[in-house]
Coordinates of C-alpha atoms in Angstrom, one line a residue:
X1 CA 92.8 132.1 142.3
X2 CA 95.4 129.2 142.5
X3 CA 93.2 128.0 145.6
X4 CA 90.5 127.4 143.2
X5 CA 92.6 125.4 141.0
X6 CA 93.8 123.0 143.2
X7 CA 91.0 122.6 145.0
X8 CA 89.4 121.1 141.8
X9 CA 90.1 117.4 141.2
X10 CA 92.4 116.8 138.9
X11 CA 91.2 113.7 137.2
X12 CA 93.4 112.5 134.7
X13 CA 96.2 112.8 137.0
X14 CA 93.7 110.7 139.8
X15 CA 93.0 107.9 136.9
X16 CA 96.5 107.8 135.8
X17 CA 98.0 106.9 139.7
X18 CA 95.2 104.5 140.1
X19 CA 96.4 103.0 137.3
X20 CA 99.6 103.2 138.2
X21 CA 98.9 101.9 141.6
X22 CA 97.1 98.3 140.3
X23 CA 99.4 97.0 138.0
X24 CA 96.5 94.4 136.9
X25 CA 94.5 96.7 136.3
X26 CA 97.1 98.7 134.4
X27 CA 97.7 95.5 132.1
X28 CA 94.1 94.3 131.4
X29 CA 94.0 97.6 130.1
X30 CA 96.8 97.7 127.8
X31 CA 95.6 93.8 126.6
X32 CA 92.5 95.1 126.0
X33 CA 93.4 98.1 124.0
X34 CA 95.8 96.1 122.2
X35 CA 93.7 93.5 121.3
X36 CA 91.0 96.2 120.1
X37 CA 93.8 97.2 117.5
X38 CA 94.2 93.7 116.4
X39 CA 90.4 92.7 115.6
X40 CA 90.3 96.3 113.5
X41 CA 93.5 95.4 111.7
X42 CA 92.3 91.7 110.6
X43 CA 89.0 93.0 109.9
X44 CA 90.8 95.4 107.5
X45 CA 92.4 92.5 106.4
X46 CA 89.4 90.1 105.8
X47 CA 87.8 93.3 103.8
X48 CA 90.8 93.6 101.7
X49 CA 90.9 90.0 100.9
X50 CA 87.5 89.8 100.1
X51 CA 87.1 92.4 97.9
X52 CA 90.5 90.8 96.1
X53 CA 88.7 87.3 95.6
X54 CA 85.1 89.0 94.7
X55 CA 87.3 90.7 91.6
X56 CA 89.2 87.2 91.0
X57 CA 85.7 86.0 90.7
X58 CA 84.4 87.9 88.4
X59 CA 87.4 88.2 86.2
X60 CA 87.0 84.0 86.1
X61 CA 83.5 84.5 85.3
X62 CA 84.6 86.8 82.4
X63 CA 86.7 84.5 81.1
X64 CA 84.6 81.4 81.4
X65 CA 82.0 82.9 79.4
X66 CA 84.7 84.1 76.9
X67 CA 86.0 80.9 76.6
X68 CA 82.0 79.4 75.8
X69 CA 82.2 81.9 72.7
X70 CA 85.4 80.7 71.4
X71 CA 84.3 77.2 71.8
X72 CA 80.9 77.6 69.8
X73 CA 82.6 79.9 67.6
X74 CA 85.2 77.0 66.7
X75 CA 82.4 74.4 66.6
X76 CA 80.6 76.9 64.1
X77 CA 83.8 77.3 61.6
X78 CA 85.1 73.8 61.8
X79 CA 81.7 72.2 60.6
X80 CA 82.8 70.1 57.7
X81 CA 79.7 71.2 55.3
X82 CA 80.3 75.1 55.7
X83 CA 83.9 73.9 55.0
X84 CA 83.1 72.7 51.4
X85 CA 80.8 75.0 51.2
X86 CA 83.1 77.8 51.7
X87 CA 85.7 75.5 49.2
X88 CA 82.8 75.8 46.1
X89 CA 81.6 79.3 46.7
X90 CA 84.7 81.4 46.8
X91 CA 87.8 78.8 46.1
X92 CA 86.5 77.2 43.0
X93 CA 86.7 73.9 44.2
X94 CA 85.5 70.5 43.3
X95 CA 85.4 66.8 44.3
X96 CA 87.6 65.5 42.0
X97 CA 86.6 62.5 39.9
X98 CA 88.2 59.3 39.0
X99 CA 89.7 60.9 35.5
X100 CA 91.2 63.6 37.6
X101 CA 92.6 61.3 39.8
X102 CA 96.7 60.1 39.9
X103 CA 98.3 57.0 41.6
X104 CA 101.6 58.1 42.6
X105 CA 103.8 54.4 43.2
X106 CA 106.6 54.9 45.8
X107 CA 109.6 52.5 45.6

C-alpha cells in the first residue's frame, strides 16, 4: 500500500519546490498576494470613511434646516407690531402721552 502512495504526485510539495526553485517567481507571488491585502484594506478604509462623511452630512443637513426654524422663528417674535401688541393685550401698556411725560435735567 505505501507503493500506491508514493507513486501518486504529491502536488503541494511539487508547487512548493518550484517555488522554491525560481525565486522570481517565488516573489511576484508574495507582491502580489501582498498587494491583494492592501487594495482590500483601503477599500475597507474608503467604505469606512464614506459612510463617516455620508452621517457628517446629514447631521449638517439637520442642523441647517434647524438653524432656518430658529431664524424664522426669531424673525416671527421680534416683529415690532406683535411686540406692542403683546405690550397692550396682556401687559397693560400704553404709549404714553405728553402729560405723562418727565424731563429729567442732568448736571
Amino acid at each position: 500500500m505505501n507503493k500506491h502512495i508514493d507513486r501518486q504526485p504529491k502536488l503541494f510539495v511539487e508547487i512548493i519546490q518550484g517555488l522554491l526553485a525560481n525565486k522570481l517567481t517565488l516573489f511576484l507571488l508574495l507582491s502580489i498576494l501582498v498587494t491583494a491585502l492592501a487594495v482590500v484594506q483601503v477599500t475597507h478604509l474608503t467604505r469606512t470613511q464614506l459612510i463617516s462623511q455620508d452621517e457628517l452630512l446629514q447631521q449638517r443637513d439637520e442642523l441647517d434646516l434647524e438653524w432656518r426654524y430658529l431664524v424664522v422663528e426669531e424673525e416671527f417674535y421680534s416683529q415690532h407690531a406683535r411686540i406692542e401688541e403683546i405690550a397692550k393685550t396682556q401687559l397693560n401698556m400704553k404709549r404714553p402721552t405728553s402729560k405723562d411725560e418727565q424731563v429729567v435735567v442732568l448736571q
